N, CA, C and O atoms as a MOPAC input file, in Angstrom:
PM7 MOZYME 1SCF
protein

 N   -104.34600 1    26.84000 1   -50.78300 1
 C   -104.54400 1    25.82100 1   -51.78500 1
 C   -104.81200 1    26.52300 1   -53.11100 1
 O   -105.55100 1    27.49700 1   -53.25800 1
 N   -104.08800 1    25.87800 1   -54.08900 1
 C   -104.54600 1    26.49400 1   -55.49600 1
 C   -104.88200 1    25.37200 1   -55.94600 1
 O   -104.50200 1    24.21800 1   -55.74700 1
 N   -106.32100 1    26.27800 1   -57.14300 1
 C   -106.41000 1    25.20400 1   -58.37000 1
 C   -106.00700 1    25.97000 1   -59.55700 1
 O   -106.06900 1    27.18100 1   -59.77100 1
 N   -105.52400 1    24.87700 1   -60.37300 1
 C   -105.37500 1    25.43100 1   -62.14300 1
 C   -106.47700 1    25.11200 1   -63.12300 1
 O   -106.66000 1    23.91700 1   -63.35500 1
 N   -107.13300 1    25.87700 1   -63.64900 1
 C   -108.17500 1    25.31600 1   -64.00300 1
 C   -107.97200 1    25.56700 1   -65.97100 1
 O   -107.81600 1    26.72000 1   -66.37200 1
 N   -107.99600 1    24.61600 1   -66.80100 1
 C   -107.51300 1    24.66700 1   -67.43800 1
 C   -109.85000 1    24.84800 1   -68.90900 1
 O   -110.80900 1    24.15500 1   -68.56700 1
 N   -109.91500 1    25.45500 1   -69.69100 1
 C   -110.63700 1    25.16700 1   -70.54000 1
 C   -110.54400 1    25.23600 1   -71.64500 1
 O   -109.74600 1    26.03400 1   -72.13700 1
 N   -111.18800 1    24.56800 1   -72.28500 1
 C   -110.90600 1    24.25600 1   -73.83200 1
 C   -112.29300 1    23.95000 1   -74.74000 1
 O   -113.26900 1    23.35200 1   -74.28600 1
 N   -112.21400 1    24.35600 1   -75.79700 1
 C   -113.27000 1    23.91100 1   -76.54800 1
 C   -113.38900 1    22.61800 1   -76.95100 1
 O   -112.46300 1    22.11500 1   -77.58900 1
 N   -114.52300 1    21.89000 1   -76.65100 1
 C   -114.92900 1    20.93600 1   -77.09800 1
 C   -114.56100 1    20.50100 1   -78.39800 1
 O   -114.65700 1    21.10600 1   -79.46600 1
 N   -114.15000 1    19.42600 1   -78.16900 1
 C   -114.13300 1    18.57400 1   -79.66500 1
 C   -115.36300 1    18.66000 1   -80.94200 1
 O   -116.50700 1    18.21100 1   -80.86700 1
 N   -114.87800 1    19.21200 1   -81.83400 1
 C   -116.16600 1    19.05200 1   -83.00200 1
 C   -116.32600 1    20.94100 1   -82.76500 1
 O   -116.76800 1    21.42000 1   -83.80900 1
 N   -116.14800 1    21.71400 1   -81.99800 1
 C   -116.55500 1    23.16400 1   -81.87000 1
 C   -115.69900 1    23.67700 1   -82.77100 1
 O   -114.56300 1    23.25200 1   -82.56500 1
 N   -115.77000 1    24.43200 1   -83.70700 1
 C   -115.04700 1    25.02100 1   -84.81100 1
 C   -114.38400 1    25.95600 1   -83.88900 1
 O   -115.01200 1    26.34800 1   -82.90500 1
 N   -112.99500 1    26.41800 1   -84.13700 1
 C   -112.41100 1    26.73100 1   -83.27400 1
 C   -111.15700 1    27.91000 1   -84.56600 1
 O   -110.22000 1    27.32200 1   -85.10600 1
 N   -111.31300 1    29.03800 1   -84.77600 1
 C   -111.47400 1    30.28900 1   -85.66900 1
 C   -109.41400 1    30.46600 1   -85.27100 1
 O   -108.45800 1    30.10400 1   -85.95700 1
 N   -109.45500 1    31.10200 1   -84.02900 1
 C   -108.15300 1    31.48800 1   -83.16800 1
 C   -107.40000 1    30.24900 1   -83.60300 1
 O   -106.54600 1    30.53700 1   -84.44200 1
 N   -107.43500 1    29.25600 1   -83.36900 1
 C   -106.90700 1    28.10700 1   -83.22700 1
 C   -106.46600 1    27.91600 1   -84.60900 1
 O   -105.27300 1    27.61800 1   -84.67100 1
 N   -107.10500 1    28.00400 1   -85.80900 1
 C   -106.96900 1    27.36300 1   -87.30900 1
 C   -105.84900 1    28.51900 1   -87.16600 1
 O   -104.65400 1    28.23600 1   -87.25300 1
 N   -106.29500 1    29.81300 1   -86.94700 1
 C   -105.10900 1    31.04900 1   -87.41900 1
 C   -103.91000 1    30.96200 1   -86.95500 1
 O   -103.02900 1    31.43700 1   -87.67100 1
 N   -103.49600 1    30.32400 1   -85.60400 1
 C   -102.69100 1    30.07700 1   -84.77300 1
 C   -101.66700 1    29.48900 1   -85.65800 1
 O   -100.65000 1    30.04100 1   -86.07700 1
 N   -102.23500 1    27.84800 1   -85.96200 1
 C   -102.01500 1    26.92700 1   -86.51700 1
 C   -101.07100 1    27.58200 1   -88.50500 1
 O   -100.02800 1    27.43500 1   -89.14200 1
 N   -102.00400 1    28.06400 1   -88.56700 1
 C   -101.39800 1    29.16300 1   -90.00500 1
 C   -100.35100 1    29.49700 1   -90.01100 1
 O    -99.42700 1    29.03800 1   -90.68200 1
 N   -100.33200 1    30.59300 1   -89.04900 1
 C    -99.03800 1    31.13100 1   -88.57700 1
 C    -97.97900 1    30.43100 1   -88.30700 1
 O    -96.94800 1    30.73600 1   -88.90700 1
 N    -97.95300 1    29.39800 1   -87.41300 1
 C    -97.07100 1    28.66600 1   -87.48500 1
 C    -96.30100 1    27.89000 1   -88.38900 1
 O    -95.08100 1    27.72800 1   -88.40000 1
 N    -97.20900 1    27.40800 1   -89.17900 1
 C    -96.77900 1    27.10800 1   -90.56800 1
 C    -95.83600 1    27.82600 1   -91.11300 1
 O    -94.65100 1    27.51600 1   -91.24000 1
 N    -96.71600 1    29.44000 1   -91.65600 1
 C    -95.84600 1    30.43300 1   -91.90800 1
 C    -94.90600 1    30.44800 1   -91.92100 1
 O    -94.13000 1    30.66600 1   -92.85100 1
 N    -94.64600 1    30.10300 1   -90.35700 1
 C    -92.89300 1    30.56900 1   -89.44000 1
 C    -92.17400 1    29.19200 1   -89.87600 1
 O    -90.97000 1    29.18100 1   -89.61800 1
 N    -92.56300 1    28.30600 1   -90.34300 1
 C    -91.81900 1    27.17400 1   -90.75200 1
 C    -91.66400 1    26.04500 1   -90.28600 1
 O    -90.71900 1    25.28400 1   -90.49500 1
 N    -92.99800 1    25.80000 1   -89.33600 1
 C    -92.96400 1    24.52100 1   -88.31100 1
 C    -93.90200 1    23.79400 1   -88.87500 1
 O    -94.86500 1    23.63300 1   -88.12500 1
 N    -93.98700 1    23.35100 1   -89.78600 1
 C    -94.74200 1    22.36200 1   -90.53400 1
 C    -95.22900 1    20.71000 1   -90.08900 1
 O    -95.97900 1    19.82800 1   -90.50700 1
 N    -94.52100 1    20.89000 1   -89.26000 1
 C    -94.95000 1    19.51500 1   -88.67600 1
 C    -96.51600 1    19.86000 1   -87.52500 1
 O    -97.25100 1    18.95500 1   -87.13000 1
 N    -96.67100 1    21.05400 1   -87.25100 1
 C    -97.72000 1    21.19200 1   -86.64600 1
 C    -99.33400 1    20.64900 1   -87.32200 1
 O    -99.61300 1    20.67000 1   -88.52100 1
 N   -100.03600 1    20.29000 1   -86.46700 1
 C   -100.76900 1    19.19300 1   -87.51400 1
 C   -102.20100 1    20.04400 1   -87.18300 1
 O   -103.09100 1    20.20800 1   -88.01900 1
 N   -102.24700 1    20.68600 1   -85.41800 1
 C   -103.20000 1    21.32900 1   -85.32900 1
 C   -103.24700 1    22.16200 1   -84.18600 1
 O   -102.47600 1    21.73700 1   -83.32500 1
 N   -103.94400 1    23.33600 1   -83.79300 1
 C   -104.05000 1    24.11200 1   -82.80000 1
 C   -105.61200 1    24.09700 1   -82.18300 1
 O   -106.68300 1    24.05700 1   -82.79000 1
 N   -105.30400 1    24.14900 1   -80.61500 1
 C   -106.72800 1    24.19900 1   -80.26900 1
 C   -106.79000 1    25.06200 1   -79.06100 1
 O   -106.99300 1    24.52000 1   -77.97500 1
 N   -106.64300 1    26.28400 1   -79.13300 1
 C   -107.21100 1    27.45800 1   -78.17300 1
 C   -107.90700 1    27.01900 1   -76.88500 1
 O   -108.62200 1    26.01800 1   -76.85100 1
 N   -107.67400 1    27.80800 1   -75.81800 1
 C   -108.67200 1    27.59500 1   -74.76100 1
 C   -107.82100 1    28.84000 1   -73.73600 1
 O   -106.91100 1    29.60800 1   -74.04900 1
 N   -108.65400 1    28.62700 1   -72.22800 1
 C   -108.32900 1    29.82100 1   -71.20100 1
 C   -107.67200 1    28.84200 1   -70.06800 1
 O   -107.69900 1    27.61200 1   -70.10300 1
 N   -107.12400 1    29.58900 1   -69.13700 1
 C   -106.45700 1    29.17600 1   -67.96700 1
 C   -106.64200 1    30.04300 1   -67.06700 1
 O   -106.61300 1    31.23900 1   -67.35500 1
 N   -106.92800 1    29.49800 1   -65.46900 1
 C   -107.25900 1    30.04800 1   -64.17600 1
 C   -106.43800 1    29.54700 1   -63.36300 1
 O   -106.01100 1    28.40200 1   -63.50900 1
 N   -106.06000 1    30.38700 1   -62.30200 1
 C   -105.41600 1    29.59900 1   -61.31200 1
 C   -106.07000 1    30.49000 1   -60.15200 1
 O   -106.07200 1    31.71100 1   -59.99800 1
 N   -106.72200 1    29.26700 1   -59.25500 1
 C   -107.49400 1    30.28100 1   -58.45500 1
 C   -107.32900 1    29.68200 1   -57.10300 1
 O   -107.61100 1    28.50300 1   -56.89200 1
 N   -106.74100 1    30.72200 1   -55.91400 1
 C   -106.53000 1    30.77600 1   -54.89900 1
 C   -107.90000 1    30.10000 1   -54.04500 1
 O   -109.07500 1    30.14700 1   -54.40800 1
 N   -107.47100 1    29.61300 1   -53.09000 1
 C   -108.72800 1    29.03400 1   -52.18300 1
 C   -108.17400 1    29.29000 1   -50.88700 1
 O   -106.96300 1    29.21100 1   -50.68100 1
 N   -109.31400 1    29.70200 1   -49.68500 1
 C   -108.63800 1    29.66500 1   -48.34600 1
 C   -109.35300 1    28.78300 1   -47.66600 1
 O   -110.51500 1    28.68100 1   -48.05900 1
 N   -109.06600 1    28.16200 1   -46.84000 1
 C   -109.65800 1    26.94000 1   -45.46400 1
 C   -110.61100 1    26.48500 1   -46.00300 1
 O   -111.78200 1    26.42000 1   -45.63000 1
 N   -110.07700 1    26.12400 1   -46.99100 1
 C   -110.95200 1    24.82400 1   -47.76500 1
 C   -110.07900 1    23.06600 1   -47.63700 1
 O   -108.93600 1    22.77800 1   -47.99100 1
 N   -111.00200 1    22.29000 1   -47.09100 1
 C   -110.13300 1    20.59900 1   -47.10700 1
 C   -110.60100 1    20.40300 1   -48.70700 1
 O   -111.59300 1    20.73000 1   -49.35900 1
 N   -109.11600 1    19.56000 1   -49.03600 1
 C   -108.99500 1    19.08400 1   -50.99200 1
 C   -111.07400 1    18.78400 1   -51.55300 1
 O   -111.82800 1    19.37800 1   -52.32300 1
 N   -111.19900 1    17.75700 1   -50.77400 1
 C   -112.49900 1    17.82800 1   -51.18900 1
 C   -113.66300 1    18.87200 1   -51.23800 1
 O   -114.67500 1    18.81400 1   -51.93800 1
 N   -113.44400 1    19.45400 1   -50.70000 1
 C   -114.47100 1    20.73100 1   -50.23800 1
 C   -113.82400 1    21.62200 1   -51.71100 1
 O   -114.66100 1    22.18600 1   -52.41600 1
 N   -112.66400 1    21.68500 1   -52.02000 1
 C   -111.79200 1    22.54800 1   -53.16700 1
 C   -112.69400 1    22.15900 1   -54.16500 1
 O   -113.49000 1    22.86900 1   -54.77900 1
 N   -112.45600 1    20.78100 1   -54.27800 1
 C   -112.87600 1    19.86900 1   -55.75800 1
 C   -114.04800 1    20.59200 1   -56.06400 1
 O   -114.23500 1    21.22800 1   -57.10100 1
 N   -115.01200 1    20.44000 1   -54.89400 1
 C   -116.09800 1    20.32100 1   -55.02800 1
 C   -116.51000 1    21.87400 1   -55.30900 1
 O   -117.53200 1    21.88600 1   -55.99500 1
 N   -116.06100 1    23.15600 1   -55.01200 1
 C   -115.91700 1    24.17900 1   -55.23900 1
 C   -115.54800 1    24.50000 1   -56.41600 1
 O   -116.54200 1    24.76500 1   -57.09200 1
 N   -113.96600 1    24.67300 1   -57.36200 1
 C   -114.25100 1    24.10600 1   -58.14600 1
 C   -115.10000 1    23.88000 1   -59.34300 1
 O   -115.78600 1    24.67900 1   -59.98000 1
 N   -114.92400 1    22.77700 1   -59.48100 1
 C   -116.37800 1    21.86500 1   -60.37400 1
 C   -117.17600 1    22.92300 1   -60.65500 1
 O   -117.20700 1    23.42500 1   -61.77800 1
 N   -118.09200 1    23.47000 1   -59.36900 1
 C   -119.21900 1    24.54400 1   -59.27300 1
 C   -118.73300 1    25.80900 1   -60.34600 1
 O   -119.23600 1    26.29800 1   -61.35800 1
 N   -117.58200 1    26.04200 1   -59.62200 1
 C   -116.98000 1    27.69400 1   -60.61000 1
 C   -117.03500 1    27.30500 1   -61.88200 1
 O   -117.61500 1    28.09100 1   -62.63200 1
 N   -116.28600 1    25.59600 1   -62.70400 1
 C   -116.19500 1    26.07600 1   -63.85400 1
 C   -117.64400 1    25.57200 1   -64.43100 1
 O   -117.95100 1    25.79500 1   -65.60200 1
 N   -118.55200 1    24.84800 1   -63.49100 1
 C   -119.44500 1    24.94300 1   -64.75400 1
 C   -120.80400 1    26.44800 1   -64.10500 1
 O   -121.95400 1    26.57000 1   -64.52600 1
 N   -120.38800 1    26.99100 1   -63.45900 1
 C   -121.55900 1    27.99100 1   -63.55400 1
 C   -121.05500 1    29.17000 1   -63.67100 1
 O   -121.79300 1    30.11800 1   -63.40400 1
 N   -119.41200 1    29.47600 1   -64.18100 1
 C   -118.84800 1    30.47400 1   -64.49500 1
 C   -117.80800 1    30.23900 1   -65.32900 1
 O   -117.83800 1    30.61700 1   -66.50000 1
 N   -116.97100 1    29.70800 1   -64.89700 1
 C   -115.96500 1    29.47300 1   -65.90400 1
 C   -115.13300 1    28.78200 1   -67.10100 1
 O   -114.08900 1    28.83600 1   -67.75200 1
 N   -116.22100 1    28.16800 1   -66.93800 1
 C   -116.93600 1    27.33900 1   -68.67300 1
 C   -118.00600 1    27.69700 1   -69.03000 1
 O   -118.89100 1    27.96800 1   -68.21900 1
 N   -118.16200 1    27.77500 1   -70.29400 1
 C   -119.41900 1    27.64600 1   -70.85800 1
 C   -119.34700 1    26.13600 1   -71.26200 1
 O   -118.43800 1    25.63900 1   -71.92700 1
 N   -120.52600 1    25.42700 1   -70.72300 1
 C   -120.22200 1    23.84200 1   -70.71100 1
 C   -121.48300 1    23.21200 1   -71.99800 1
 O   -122.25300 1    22.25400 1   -72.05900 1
 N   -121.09100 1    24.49000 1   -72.96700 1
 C   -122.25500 1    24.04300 1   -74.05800 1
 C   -121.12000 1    23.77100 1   -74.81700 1
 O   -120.91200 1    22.60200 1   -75.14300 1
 N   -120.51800 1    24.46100 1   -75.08200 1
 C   -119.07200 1    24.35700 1   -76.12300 1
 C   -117.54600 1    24.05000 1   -76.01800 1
 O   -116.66800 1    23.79000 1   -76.84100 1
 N   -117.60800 1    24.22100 1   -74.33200 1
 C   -116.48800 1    23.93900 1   -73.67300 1
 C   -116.44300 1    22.83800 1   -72.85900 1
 O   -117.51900 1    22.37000 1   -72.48500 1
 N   -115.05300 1    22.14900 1   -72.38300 1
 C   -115.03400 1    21.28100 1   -71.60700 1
 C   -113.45900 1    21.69500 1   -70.63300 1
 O   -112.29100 1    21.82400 1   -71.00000 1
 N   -114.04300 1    21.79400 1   -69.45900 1
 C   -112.85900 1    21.89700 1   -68.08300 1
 C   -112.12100 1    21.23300 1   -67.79800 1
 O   -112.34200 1    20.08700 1   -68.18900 1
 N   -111.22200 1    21.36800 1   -67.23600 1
 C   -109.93600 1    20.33800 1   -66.04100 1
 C   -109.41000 1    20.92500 1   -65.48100 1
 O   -108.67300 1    21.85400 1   -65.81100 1
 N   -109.80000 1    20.30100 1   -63.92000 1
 C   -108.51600 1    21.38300 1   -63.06500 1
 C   -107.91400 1    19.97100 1   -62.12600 1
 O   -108.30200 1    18.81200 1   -61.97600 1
 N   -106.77200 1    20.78900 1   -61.62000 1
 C   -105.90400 1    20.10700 1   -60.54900 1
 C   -105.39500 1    21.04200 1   -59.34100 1
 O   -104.91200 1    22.17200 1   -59.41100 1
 N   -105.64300 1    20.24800 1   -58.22100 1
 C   -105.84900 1    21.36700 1   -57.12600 1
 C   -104.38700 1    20.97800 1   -56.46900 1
 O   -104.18100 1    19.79100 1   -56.21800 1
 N   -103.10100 1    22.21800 1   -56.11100 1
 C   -102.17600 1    21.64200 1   -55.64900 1
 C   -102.25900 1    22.57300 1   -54.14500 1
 O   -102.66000 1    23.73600 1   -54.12500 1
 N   -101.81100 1    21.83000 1   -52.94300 1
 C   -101.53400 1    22.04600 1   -51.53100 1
 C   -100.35900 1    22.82300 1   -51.52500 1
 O    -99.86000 1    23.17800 1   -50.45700 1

């Protein structure tokens, strides 16, 4: 079973990478870009775990490791 675990900074978190991103792009001539918002991605293997037992695993990782859930906010989706 995998999950993808996707994080991102919270809404309202000034977000530095993201404005520069966003710059650049401009730069390159895509002007219709309105905004950029940075974050990390996991995809993390699980063994003889049932979906719920995953979830619930999970959950645990990103908020006591793989979020910081002061500034960040998670989502994952667990595929079979």
């Amino acid at each position: 079973m995998k999950a993808k675990v996707t994080v991102t900074l919270k809404k309202g978190v000034l977000d530095p990478q993201g404005k520069a991103v966003a710059h650049a792009l401009h730069s390159m001539g895509y002007k219709g870009v309105e905004d950029v918002r940075q974050g990390k991605f996991f995809e993390v293997s699980l063994r003889g775990a049932t979906r719920s037992e995953a979830e619930k695993q999970i959950k645990e990782m990103g908020q006591k490791l793989l979020a910081n859930t002061v500034i960040e906010d998670f989502q994952f989706e667990i595929n079979e």
